[in-house]
Coordinates of C-alpha atoms and ligand atoms in Angstrom, one line a residue:
X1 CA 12.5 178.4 -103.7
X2 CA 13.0 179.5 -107.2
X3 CA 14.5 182.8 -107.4
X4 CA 11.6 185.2 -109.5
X5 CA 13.5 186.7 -112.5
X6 CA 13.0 190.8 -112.1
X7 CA 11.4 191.8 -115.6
X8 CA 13.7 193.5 -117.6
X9 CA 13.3 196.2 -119.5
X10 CA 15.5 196.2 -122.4
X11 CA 13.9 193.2 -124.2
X12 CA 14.4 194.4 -127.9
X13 CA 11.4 192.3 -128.9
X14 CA 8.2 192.3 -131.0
X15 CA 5.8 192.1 -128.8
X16 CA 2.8 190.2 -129.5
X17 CA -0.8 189.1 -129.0
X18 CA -1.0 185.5 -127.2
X19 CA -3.5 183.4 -125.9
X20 CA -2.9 180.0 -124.1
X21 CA -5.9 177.8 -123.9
X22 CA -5.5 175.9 -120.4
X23 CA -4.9 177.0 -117.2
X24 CA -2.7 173.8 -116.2
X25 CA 0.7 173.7 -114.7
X26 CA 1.9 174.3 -118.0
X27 CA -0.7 176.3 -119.5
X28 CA -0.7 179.2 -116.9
X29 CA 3.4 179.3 -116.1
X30 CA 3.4 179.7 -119.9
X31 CA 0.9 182.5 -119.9
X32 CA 2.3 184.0 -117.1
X33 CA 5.9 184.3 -118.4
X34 CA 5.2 185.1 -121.9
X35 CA 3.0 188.1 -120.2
X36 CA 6.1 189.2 -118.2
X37 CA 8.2 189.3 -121.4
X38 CA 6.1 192.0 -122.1
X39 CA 3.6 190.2 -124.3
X40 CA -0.1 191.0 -124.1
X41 CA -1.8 187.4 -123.0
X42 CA -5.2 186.3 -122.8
X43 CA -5.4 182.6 -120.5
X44 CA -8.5 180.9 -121.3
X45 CA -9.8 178.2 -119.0
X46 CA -13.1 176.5 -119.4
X47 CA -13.3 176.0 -115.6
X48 CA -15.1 179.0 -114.7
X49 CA -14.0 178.8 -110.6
X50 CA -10.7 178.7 -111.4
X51 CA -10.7 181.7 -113.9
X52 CA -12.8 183.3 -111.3
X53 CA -10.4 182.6 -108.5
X54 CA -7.2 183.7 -110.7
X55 CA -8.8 187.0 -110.9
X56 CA -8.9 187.2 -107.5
X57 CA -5.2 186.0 -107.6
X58 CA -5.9 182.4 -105.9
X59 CA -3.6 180.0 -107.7
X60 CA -4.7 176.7 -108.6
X61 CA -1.9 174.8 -107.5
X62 CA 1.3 175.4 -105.6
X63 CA 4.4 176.5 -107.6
X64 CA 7.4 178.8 -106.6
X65 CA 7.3 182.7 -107.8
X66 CA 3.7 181.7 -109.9
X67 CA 1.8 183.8 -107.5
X68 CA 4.3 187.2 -107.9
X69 CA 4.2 186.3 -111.6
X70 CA 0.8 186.2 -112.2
X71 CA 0.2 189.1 -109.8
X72 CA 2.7 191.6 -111.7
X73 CA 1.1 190.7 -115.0
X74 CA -2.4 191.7 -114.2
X75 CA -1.6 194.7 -112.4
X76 CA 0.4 195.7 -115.4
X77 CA -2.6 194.9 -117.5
X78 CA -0.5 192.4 -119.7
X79 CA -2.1 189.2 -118.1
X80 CA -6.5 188.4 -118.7
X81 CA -8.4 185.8 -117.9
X82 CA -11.5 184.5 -119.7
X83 CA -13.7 181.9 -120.1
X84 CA -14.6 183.0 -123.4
X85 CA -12.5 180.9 -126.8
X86 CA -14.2 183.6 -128.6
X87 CA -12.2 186.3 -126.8
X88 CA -8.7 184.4 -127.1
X89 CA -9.1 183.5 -130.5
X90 CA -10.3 187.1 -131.5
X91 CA -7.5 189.0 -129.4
X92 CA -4.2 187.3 -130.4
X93 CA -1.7 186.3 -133.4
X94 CA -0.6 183.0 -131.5
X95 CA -2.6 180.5 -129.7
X96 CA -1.2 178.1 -127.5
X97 CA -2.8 174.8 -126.7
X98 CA -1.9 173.6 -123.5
X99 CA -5.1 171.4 -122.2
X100 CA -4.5 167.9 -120.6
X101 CA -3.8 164.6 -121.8
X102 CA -4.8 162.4 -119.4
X103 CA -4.0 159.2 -119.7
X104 CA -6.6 156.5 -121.0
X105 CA -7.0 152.9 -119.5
X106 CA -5.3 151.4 -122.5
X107 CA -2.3 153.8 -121.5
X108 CA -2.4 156.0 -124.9
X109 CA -3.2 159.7 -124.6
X110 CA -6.8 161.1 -124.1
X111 CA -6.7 163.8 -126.9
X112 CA -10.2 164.6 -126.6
X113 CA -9.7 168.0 -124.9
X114 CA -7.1 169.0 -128.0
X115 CA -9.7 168.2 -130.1
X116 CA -12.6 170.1 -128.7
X117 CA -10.2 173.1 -128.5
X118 CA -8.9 172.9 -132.5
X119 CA -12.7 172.7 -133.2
X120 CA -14.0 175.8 -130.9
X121 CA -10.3 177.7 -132.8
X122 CA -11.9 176.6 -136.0
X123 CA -15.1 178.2 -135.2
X124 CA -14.0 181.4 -133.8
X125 CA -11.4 181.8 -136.6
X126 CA -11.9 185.4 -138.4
X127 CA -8.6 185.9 -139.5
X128 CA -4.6 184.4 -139.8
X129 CA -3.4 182.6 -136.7
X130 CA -0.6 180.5 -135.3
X131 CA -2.1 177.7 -133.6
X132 CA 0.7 176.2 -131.5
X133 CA 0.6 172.5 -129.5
X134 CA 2.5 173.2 -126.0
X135 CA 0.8 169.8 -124.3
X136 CA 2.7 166.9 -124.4
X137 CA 0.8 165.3 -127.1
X138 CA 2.1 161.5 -129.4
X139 CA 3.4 162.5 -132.8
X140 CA 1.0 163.7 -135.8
X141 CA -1.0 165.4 -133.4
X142 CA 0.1 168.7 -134.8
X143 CA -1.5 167.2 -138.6
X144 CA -4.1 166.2 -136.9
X145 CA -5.1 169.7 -135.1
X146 CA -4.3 171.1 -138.6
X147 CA -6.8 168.5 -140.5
X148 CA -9.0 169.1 -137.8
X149 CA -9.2 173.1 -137.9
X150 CA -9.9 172.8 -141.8
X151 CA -12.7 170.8 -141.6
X152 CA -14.3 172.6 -138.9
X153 CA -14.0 176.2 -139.6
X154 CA -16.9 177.9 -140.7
X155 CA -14.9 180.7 -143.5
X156 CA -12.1 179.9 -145.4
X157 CA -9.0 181.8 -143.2
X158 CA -5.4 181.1 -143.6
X159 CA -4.2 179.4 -140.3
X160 CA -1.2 177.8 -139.5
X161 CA -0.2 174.8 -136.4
X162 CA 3.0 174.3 -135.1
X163 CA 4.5 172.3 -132.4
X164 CA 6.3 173.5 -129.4
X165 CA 6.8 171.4 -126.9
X166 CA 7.6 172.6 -123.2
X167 CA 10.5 171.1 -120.9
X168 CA 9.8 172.9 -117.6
X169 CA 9.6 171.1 -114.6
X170 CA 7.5 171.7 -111.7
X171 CA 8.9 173.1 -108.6
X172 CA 11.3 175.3 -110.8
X173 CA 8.4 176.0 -113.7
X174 CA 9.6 179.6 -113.9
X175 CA 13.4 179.8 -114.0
X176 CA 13.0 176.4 -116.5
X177 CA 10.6 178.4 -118.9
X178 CA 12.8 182.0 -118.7
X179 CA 16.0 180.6 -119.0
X180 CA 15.8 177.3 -121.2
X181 CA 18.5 174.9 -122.9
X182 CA 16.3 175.1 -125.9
X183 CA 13.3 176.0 -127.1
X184 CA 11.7 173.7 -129.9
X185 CA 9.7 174.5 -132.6
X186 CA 8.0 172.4 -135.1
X187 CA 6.7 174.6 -138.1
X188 CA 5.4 173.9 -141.6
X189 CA 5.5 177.8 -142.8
X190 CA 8.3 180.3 -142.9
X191 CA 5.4 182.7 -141.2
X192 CA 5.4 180.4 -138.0
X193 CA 8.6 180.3 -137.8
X194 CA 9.1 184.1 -138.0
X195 CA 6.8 184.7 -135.1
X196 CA 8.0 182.0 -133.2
X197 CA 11.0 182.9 -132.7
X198 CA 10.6 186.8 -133.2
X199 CA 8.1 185.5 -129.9
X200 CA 11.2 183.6 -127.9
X201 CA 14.0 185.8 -128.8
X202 CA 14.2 187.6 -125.6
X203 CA 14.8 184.5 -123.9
X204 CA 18.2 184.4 -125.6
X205 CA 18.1 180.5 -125.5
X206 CA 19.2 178.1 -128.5
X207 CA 16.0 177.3 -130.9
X208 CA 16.1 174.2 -132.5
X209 CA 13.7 174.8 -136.1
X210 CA 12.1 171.1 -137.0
X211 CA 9.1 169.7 -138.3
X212 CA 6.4 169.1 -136.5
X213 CA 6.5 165.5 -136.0
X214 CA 9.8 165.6 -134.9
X215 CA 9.1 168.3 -132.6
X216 CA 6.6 165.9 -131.1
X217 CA 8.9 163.2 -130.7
X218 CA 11.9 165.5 -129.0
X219 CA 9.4 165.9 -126.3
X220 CA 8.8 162.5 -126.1
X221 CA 11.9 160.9 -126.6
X222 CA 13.5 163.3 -123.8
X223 CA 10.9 162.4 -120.8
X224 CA 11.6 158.8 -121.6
X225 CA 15.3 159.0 -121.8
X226 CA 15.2 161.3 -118.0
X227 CA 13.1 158.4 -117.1
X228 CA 15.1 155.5 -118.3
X229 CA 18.1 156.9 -116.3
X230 CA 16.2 157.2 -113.5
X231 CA 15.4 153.6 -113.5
X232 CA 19.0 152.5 -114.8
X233 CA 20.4 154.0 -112.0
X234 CA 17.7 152.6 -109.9
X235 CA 18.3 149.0 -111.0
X236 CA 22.6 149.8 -110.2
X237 CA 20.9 150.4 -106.7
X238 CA 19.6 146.9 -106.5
X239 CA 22.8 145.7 -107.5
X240 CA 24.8 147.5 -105.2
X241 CA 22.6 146.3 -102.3
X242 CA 23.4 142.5 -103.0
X243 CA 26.9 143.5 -103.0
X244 CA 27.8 146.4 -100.5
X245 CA 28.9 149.4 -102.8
X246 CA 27.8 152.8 -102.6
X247 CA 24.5 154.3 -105.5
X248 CA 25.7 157.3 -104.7
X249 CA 29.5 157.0 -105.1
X250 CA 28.4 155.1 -108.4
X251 CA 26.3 157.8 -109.9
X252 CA 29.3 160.6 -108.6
X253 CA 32.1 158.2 -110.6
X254 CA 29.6 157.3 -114.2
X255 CA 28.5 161.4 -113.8
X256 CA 31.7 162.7 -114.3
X257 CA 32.0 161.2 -117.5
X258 CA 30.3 164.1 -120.0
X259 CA 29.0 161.6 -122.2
X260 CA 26.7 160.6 -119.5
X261 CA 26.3 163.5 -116.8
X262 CA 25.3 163.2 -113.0
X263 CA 21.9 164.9 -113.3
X264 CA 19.2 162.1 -113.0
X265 CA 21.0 159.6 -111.6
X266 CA 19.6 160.1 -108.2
X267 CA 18.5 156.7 -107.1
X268 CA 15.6 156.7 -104.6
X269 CA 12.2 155.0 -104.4
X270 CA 11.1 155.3 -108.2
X271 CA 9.6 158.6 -110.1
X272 CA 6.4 159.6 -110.2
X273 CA 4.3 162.8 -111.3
X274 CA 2.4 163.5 -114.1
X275 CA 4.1 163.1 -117.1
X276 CA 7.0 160.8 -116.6
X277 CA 4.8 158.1 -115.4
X278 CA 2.0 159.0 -118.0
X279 CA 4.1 159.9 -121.1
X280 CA 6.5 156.8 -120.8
X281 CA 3.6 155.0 -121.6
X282 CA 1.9 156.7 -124.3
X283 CA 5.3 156.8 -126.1
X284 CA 5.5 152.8 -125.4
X285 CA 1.5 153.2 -126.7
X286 CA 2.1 155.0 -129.9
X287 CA 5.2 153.6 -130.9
X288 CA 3.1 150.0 -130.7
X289 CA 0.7 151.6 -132.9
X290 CA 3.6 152.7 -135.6
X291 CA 4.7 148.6 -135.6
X292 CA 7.3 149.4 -133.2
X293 CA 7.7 147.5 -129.6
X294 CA 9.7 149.7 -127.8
X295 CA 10.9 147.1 -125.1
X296 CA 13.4 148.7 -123.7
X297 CA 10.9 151.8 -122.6
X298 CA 8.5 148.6 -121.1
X299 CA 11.5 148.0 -119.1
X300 CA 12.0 151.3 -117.8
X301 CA 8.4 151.1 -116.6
X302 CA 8.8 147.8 -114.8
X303 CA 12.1 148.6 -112.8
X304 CA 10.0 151.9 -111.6
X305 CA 6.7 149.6 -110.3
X306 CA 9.6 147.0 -108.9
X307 CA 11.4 150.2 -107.4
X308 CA 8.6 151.2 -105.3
X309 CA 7.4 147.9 -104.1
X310 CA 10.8 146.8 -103.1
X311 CA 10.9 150.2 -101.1
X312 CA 7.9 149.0 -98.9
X313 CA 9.3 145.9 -98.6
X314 CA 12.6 147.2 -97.5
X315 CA 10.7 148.9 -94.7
X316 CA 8.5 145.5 -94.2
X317 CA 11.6 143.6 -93.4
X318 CA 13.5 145.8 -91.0
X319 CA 10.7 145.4 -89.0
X320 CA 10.4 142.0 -89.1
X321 CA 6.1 142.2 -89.0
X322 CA 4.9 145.8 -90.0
X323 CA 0.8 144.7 -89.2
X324 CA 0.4 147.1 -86.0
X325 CA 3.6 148.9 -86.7
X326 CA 3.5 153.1 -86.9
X327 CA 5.2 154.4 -90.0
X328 CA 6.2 158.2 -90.2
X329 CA 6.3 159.5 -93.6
X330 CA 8.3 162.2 -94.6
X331 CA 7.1 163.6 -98.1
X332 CA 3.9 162.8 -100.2
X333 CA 4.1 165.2 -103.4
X334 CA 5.9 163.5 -106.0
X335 CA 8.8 165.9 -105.8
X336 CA 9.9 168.9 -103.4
X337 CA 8.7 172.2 -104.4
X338 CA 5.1 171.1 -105.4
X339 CA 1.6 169.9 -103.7
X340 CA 1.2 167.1 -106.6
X341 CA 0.4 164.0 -106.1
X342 CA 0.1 162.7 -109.2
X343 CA 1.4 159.0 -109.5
X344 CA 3.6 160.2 -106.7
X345 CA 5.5 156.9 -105.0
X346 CA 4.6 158.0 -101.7
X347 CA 1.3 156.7 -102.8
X348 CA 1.9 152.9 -103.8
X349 CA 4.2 152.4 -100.8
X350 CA 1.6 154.0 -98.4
X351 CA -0.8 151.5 -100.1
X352 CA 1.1 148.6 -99.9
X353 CA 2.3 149.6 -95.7
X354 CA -1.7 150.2 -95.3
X355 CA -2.6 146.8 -96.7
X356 CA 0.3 144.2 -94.6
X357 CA -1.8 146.6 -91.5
X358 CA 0.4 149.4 -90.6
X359 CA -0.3 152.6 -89.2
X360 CA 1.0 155.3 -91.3
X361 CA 1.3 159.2 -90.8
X362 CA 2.9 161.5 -93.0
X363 CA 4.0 165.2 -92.9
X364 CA 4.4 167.0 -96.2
X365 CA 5.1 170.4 -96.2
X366 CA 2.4 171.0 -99.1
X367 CA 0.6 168.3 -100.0
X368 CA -1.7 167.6 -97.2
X369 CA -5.0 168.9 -99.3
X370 CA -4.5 166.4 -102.3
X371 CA -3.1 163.6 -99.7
X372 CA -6.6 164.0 -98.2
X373 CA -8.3 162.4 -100.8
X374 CA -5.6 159.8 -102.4
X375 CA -5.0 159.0 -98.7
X376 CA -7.4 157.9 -96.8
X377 CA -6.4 156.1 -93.2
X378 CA -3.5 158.1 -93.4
X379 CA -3.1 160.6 -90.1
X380 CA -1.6 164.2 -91.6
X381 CA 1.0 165.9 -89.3
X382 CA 1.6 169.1 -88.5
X383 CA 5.4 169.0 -88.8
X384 CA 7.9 166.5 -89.2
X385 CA 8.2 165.9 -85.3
X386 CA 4.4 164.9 -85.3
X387 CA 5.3 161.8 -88.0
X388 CA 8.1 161.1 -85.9
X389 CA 6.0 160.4 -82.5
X390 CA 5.6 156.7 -81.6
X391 CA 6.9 156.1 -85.2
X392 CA 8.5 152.4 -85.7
X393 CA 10.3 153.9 -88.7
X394 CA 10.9 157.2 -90.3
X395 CA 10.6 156.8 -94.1
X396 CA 11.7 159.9 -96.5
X397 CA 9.8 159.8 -99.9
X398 CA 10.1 163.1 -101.2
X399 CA 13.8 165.3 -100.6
X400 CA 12.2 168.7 -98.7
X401 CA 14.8 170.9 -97.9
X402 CA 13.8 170.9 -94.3
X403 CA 13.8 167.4 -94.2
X404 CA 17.7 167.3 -94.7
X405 CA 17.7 169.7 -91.3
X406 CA 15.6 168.1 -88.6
X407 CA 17.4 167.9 -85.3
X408 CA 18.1 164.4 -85.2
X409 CA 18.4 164.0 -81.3
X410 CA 14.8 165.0 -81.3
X411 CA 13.2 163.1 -83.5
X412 CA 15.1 160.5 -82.0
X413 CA 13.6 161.0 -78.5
X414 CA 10.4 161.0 -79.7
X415 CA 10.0 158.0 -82.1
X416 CA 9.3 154.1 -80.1
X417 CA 12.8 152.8 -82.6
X418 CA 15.3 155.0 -83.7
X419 CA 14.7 153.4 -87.7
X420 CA 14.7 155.8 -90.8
X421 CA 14.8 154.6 -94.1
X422 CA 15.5 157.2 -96.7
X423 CA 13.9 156.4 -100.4
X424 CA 15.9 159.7 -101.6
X425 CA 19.0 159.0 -99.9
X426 CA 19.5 162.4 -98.0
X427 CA 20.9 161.4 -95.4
X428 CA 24.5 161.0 -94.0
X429 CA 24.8 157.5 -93.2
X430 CA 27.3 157.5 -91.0
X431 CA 26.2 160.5 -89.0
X432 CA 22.7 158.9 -88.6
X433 CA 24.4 155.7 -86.9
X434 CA 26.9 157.8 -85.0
X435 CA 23.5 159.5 -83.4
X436 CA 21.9 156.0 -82.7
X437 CA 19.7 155.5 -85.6
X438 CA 19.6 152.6 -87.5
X439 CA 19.8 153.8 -91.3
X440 CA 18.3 152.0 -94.8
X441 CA 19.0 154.1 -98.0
X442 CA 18.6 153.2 -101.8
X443 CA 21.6 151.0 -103.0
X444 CA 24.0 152.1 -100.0
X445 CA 24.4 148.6 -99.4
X446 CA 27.8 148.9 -97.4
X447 CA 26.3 150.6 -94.7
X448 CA 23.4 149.3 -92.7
X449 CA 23.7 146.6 -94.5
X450 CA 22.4 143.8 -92.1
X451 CA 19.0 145.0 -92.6
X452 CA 17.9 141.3 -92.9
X453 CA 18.4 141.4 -89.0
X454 CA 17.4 143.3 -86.4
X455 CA 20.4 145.3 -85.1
Ligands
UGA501 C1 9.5 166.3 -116.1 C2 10.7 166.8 -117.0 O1 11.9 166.8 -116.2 C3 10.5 168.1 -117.6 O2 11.5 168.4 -118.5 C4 9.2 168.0 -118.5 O3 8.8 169.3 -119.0 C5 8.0 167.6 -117.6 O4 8.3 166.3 -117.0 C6 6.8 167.5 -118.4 O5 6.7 166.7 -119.3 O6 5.9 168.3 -118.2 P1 8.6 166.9 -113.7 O7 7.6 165.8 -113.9 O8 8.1 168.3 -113.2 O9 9.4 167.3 -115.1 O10 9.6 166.4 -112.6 P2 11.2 165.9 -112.6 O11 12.0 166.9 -111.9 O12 11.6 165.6 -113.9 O13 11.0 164.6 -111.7 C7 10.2 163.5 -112.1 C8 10.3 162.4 -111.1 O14 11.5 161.8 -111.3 C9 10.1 162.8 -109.7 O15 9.3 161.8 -109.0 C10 11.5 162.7 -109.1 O16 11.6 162.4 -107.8 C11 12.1 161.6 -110.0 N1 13.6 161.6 -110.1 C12 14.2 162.6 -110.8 C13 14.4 160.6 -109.6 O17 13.8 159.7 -108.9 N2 15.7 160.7 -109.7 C14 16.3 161.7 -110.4 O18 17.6 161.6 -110.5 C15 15.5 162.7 -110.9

């Protein structure tokens, strides 16, 4: 669990009005931390139940120290809630954008909820304000917010828009937003600028001044890049499966190299979530629309589909015919630390098990509620143990903690073949087979490596 940062005391800071329009995983960590900074924030939601509920300090979604956060601000009377754009445009400097954008069918970005925010700004305007674009948004959407701002307000005000784009990730959303590797800010003015970073200083982190539209495209340009080492290293993995090496040893010996760096290079059963999935392929989208055919990104996107089908199959073949089988799954949120499902790989593979006639049930130490509804036909456990019972195979799709420390002798007693095959490769091979499983990892082709047979 993320370790909650104590608030500190001797931020020599300005500290300012802010309001953050959208309640999101983004929208409300930002809030949150800016109001424990010491910064007097407004969150506007147009959901009224979940406004209603943070009030009564019910979080919308699961997220490490959030709760203690967003607790401590409002009894400090630092953190509001409304429903109101009227009241969060009329009692702050700064106004952070930080509504969806969902993805459309075509794959570009829907920015329809940016725009109907910019518009209700433009109509509460009565006075100077910083309107700044924290969703993860294709470039010129900053001009665009700015055109549309002009032609909708009602008096002639001076406004400004800037671009700063947000790197946390979920799971560690806190300690990601409070202690950054940078913080990026796209301005056109010297005033935004100013209160930008007069707003971040007490983070102490590196801020790197640009324009908006490259602002826009840092954001961008980094989710894709995590994401096309995930599937580079994911594609080594099917290599070293045809040829008996090691992922892991592979990612240790390229990570050492500083030019490249270990983090990312975790091979397992394809990434999912929200915006990796999502953003890959609105970058892919509006780089099309600039004339551009960003191929290599398409590729990215294909080794991650192939990733998680080839997963399934993995698990199809080791047991010869899986129509009747039992599959225990270990992990459905698309990463530890979080109750998303979102494009999570658990879901695809469950799918695809479901469809050649298996019986699957899964444990996830979080998830269950969303699981509900992407999963139907899947029996939720109570603990890992419960997914073990009368399981054919164990697989692992999402790296829990506890998952790494399940006594093994148990889960072996209780499952009909000792089988687990781990899609994030968290396992000790060789201390798996030394207790009588057999074991299937992602490109750790050397051991278990007769997986085409049945010993
Ligand atoms: C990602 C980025 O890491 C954040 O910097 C960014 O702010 C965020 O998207 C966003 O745009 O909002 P997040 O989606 O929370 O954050 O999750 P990550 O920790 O990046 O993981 C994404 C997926 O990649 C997960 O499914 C994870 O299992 C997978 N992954 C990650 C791998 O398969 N291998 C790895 O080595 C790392």
């Amino acid at each position: 669990m993320a370790e909650l940062p104590k608030r500190s005391d001797d931020f020599r800071s300005v500290l300012m009005d802010v309001s953050v329009v959208g309640a999101g995983h983004v929208g409300l960590v930002t809030g949150a931390c800016f109001a424990d900074l010491g910064h007097s924030v407004v969150m506007m939601d147009n959901d009224a139940r979940r406004i209603a509920k943070l009030k009564r300090g019910i979080m919308p979604y699961y997220e490490p120290g959030l709760e203690e956060l967003v607790e401590r601000g409002v009894r400090e009377h630092r953190l509001h809630f409304t429903t109101s754009m009227k009241d969060a445009v009329a009692k702050s400097t700064i106004i952070f954008i930080a509504v969806g954008t969902p993805q459309k069918a075509s794959g570009e970005a829907d920015l329809a909820y940016v725009d109907t925010v910019a518009r209700a700004i433009a109509e509460h305007l009565d006075g100077y304000r910083l309107i700044v674009e924290k969703s993860t948004v294709p470039v010129q959407t900053g001009q665009w917010v700015a055109h549309t701002i002009k032609t909708y307000l009602k008096r002639k005000h001076v406004f400004d828009v800037a671009s700063n784009p947000e790197f946390l990730r979920e799971g560690t959303a806190i300690q990601d937003f409070m202690k950054p590797d940078r913080v990026v800010i796209g301005v056109q003015s010297v005033r935004a600028k100013r209160l930008l970073i007069e707003l971040y200083k007490p983070l102490g982190a590196p801020i790197v001044v640009t324009d908006m539209n490259s602002a826009e495209l840092i954001k961008h340009a980094s989710n894709s890049f995590l994401s096309m080492k995930i599937s580079f290293i994911n594609a080594v993995a099917q290599v070293c499966e045809r040829c008996g090496a090691d992922v892991e040893q592979v990612a240790a010996g390229m990570g050492l190299d500083p030019r490249i760096g270990r983090a990312f290079l975790n091979a397992g059963a394809g990434f999912g979530g929200f915006c990796f999935p999502k953003d890959l392929e609105a970058f892919i989208k509006i780089s099309e629309q600039l004339g551009y055919n960003f191929e290599l990104l398409k590729a990215v996107r294909n080794i991650n589909e192939e990733q998680k089908r080839s997963f399934a199959i993995k698990i199809q073949q080791a047991l010869w015919v899986v129509k009747h089988k039992t599959i225990g799954v270990l992990g459905l949120a698309f990463k530890p630390n979080t109750d998303d499902m979102r494009y999570a790989p658990a879901i695809d593979v469950i799918k695809y098990l479901q469809e050649e006639g298996a019986t699957v049930q899964a444990f996830d130490p979080q998830a269950h509620h969303e699981a509900t509804t992407l999963l139907p036909g899947v029996s939720l456990c109570r603990t890992a143990y419960d997914a073990a019972r009368g399981a054919d195979c164990l697989a692992v799709l999402t790296e829990w903690n506890e998952f790494k420390e399940l006594d093994f002798r148990r889960i072996k007693a209780l499952m009909r073949q000792p089988l687990i095959v781990d899609g994030r490769n968290i396992y000790d091979p060789q201390r798996l087979k030394s207790l009588g499983f057999r074991y299937l990892g992602v490109g750790r082709g050397r051991v278990g490596s007769g997986h085409r047979g049945p010993v």
